[in-house]
PDB file of C-alpha atoms in Angstrom:
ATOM      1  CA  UNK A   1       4.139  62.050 -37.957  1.00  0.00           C
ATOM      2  CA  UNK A   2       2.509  61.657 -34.479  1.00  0.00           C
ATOM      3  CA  UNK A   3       2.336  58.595 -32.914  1.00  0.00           C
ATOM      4  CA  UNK A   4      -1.076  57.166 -31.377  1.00  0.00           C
ATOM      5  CA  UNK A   5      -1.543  56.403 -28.314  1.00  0.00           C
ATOM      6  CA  UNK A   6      -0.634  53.082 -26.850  1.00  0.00           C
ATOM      7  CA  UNK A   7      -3.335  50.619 -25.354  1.00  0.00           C
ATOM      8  CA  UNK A   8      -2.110  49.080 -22.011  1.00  0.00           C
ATOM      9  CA  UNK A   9      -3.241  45.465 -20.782  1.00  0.00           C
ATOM     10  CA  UNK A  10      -2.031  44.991 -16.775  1.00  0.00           C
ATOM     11  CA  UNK A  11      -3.348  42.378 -14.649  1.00  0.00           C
ATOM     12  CA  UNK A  12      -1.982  40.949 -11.402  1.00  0.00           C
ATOM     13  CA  UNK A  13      -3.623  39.121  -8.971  1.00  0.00           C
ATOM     14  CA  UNK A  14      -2.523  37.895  -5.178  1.00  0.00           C
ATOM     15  CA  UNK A  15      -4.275  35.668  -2.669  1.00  0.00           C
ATOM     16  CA  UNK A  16      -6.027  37.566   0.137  1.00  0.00           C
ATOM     17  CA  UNK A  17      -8.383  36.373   2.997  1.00  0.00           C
ATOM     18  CA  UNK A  18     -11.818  38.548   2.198  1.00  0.00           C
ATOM     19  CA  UNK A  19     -14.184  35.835   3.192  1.00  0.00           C
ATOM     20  CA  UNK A  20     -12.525  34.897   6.349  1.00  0.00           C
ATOM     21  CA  UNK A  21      -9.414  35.290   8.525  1.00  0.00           C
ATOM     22  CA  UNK A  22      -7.557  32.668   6.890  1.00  0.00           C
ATOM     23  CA  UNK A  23      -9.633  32.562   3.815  1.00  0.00           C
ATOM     24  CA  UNK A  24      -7.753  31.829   0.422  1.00  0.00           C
ATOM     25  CA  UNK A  25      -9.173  34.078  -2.086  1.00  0.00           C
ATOM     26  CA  UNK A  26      -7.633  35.714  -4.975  1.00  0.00           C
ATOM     27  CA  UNK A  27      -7.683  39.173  -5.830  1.00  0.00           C
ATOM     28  CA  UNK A  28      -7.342  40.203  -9.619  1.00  0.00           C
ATOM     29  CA  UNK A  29      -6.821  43.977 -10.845  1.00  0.00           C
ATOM     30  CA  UNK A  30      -6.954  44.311 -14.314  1.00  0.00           C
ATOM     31  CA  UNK A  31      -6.883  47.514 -15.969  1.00  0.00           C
ATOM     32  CA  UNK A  32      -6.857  47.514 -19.927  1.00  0.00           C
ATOM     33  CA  UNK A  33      -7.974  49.636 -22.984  1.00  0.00           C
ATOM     34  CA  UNK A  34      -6.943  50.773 -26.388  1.00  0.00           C
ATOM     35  CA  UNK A  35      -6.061  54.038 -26.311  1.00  0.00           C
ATOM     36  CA  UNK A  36      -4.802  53.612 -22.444  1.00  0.00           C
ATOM     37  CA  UNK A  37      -6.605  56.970 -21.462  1.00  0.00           C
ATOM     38  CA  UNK A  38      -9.351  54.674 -21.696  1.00  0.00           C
ATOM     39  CA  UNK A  39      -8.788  52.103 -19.658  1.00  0.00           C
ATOM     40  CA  UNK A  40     -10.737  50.349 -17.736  1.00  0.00           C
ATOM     41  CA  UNK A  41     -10.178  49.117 -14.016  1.00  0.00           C
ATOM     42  CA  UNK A  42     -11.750  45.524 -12.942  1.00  0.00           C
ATOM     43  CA  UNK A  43     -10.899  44.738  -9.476  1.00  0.00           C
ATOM     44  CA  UNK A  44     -12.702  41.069  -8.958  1.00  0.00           C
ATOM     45  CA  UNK A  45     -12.636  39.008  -5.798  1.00  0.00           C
ATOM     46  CA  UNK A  46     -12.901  35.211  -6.346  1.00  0.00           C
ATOM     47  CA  UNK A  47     -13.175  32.260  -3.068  1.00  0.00           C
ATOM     48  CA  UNK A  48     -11.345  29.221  -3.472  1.00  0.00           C
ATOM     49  CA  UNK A  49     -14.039  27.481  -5.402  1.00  0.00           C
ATOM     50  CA  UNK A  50     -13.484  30.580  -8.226  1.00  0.00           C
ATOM     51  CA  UNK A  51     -17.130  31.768  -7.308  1.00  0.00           C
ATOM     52  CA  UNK A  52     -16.970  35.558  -7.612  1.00  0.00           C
ATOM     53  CA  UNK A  53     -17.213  37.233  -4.089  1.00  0.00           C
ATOM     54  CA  UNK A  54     -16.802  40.753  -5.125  1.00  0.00           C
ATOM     55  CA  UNK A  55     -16.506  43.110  -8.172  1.00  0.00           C
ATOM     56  CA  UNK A  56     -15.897  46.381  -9.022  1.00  0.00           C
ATOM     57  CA  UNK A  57     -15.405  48.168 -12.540  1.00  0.00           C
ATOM     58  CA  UNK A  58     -14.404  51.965 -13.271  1.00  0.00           C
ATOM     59  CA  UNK A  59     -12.713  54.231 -15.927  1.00  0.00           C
ATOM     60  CA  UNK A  60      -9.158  54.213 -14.945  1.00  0.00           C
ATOM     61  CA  UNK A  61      -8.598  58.377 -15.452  1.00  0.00           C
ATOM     62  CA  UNK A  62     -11.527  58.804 -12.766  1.00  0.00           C
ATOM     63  CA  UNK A  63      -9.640  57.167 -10.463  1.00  0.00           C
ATOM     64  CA  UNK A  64      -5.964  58.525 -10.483  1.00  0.00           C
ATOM     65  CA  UNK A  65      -5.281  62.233  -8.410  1.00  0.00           C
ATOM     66  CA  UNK A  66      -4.336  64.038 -10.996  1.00  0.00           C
ATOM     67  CA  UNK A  67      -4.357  64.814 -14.941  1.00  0.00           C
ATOM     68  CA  UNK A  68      -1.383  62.607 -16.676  1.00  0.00           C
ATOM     69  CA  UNK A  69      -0.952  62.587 -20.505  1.00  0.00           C
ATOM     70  CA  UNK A  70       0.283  59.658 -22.995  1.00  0.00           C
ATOM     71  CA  UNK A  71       2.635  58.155 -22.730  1.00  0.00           C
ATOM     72  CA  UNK A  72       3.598  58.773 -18.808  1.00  0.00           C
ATOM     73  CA  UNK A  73      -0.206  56.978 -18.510  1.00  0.00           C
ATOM     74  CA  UNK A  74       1.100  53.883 -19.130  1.00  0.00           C
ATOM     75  CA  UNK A  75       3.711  53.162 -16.449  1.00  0.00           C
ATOM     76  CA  UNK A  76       1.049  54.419 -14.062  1.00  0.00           C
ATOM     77  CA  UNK A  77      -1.113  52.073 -15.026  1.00  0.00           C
ATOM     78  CA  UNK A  78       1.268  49.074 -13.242  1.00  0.00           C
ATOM     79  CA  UNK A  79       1.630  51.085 -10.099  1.00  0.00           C
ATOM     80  CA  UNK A  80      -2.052  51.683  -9.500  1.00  0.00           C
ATOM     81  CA  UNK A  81      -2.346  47.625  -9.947  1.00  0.00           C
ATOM     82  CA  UNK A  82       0.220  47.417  -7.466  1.00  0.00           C
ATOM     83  CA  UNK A  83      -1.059  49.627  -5.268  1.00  0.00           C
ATOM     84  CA  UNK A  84      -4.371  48.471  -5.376  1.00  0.00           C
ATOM     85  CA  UNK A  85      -2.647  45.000  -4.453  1.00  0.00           C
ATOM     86  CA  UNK A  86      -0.569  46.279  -2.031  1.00  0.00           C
ATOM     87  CA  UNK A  87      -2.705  48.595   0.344  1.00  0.00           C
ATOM     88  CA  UNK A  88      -6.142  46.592  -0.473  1.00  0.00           C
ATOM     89  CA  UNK A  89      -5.924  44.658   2.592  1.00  0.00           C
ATOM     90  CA  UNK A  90      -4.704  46.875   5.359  1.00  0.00           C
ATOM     91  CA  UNK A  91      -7.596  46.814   8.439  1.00  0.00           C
ATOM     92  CA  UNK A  92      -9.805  44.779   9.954  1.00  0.00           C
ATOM     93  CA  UNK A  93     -13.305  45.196  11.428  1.00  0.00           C
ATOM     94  CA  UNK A  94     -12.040  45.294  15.064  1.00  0.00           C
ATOM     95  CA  UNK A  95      -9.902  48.681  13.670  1.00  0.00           C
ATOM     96  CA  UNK A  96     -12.567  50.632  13.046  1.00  0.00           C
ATOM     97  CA  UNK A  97     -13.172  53.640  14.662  1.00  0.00           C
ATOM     98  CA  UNK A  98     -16.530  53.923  17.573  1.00  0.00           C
ATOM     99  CA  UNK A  99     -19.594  54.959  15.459  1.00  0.00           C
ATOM    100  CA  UNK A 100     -20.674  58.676  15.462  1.00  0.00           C
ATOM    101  CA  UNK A 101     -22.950  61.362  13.959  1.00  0.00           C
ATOM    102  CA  UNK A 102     -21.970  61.589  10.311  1.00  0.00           C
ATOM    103  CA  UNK A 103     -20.381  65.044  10.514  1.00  0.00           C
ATOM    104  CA  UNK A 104     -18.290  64.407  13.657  1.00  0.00           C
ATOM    105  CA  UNK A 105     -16.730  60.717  11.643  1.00  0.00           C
ATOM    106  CA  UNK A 106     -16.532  62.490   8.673  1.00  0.00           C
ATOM    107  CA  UNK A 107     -14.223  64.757  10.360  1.00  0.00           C
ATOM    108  CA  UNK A 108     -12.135  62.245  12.167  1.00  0.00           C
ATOM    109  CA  UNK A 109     -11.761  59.719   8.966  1.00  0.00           C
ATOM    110  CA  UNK A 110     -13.065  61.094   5.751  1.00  0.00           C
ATOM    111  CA  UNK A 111     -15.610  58.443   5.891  1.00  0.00           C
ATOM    112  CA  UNK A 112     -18.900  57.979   5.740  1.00  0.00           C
ATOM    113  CA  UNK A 113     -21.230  55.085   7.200  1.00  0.00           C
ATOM    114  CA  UNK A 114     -23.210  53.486   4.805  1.00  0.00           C
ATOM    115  CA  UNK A 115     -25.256  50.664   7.301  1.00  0.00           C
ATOM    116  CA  UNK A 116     -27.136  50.670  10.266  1.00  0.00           C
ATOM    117  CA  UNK A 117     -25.608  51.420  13.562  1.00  0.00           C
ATOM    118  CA  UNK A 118     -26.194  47.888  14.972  1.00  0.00           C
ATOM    119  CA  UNK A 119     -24.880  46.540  11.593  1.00  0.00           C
ATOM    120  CA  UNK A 120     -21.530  48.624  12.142  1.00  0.00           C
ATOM    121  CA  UNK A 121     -20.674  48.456  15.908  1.00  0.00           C
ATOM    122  CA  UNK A 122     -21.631  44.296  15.198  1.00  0.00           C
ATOM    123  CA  UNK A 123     -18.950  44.304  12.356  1.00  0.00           C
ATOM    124  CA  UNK A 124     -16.122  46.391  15.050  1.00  0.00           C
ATOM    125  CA  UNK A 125     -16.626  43.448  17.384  1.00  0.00           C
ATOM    126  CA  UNK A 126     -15.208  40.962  14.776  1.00  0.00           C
ATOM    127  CA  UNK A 127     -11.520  40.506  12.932  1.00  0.00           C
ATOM    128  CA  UNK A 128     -13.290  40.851   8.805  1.00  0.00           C
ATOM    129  CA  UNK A 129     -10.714  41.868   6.380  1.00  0.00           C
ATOM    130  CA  UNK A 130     -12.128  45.023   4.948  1.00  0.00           C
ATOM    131  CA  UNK A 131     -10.964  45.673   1.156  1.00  0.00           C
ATOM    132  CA  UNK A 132     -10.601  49.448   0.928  1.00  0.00           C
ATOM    133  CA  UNK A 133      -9.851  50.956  -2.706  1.00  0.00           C
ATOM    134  CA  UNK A 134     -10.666  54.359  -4.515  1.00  0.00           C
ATOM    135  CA  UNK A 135     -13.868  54.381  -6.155  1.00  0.00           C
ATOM    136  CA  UNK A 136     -13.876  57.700  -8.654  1.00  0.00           C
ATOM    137  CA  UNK A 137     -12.026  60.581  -8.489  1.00  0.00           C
ATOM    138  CA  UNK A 138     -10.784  61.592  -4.517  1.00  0.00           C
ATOM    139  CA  UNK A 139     -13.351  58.483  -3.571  1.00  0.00           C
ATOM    140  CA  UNK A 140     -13.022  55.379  -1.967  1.00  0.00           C
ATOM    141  CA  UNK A 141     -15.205  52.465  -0.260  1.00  0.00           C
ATOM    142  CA  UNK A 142     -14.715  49.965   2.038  1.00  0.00           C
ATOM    143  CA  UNK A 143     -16.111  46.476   1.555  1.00  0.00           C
ATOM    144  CA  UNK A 144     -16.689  43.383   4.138  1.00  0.00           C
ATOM    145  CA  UNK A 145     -17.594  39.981   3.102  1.00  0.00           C
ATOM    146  CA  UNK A 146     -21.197  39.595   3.806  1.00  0.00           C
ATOM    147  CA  UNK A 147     -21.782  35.998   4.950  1.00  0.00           C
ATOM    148  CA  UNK A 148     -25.922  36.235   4.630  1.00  0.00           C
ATOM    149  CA  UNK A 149     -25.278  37.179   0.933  1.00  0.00           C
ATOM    150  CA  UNK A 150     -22.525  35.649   0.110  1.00  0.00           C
ATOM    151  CA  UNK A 151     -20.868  38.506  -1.617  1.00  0.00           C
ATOM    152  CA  UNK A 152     -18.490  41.995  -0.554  1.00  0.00           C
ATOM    153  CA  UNK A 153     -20.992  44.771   0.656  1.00  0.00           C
ATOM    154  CA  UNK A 154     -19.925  48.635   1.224  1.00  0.00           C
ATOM    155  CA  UNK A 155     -19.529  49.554   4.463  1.00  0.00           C
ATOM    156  CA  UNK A 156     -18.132  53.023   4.274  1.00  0.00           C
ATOM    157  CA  UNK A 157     -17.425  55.733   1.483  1.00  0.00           C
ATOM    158  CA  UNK A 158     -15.074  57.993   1.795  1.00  0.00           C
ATOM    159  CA  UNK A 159     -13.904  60.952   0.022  1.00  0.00           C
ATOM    160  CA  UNK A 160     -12.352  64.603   0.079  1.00  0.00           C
ATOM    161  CA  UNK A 161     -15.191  66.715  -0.255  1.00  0.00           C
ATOM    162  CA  UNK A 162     -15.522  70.520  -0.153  1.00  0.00           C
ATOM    163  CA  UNK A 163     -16.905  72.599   2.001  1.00  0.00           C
ATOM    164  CA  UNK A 164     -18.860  75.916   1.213  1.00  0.00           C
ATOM    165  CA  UNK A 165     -16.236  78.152   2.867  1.00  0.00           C
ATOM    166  CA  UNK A 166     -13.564  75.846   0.347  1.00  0.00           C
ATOM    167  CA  UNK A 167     -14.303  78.054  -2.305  1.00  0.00           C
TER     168      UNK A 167
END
C-alpha cells in the first residue's frame, strides 16, 4: 500500500536590522502545506512594535533549483528556511555596484535595476541592510526598507535568464 505524502510545517525566525543599522526586527520564514509539494513559503518582516515591514509569499517547488520528489522534499524544506535565514542579510547599500545601462549590470551581477537612477546611486551612498532572497524559479529580489513608506521596496531583480544563442 503506498504511503501519501507527508505535509511539512517549518518556521524559524531570527532578529535582523531591515529598518535600520541597528534596527531590531524579526525575520520569520515559514514554509507549510499538506501534501509538502505544496507548500507554501511566507517570508514576513516585522519592527519591534510587531508592525509588518515586509512580506513575501510563494509556492515552495517554484523556488528550489531543481525537481526533488517525496519524501527527500521534506528535509529540504528546513534547509531552505535556514538558508533563507542565513544568507538574507548579507550586503548593504554602500556594496552595491556603480549604476549602468541594463545590459552591461546585467552582465556584471545578474541583476536588474528596478528604480530610478537618482533613487539607486542615493541608496549606494548609505549603509541599508538589503534583504536579498529567491523569488520563483532561478529569481531573486532585493529589498531596502523604504522610510517614506514605511515598508521593504524592490530594488533589484535578478535572475539567470537565457539568451537566444542559449538554445
Amino acid at each position: 500500500m503506498a504511503q501519501s505524502p507527508e505535509g511539512c510545517d517549518v518556521t524559524r525566525t531570527e532578529q535582523v536590522a531591515f529598518t535600520g543599522k541597528d534596527a531590531v526586527d524579526t525575520l520569520s520564514v515559514t514554509v507549510a502545506g499538506d501534501p509538502c509539494r505544496d507548500a507554501t513559503v511566507v517570508l514576513r518582516i516585522v519592527n519591534k512594535d510587531g508592525r509588518e515591514v515586509y512580506l513575501y509569499e510563494g509556492v515552495l517547488v517554484e523556488h528550489l533549483p531543481f525537481i526533488v520528489h517525496e519524501p527527500e522534499l521534506i528535509p529540504l524544506v528546513s534547509f531552505f528556511a535556514e538558508k533563507v535565514i542565513r544568507d538574507g542579510f548579507i550586503r548593504r547599500t554602500n556594496d552595491l555596484p556603480p549604476w549602468a545601462p541594463v545590459e552591461q549590470y546585467y552582465d556584471s551581477t545578474n541583476d536588474i535595476i528596478i528604480v530610478s537612477e537618482a533613487v539607486y546611486n542615493g541608496l549606494r551612498g548609505m549603509k541599508k541592510p538589503i534583504f536579498w532572497h529567491a523569488a520563483g524559479d532561478a529569481t531573486w529580489v532585493h529589498v531596502v526598507y523604504d522610510n517614506r513608506s514605511q515598508y521593504g521596496r524592490i530594488i533589484m531583480r535578478g535572475g539567470v535568464f537565457q539568451s537566444a544563442g542559449d538554445d
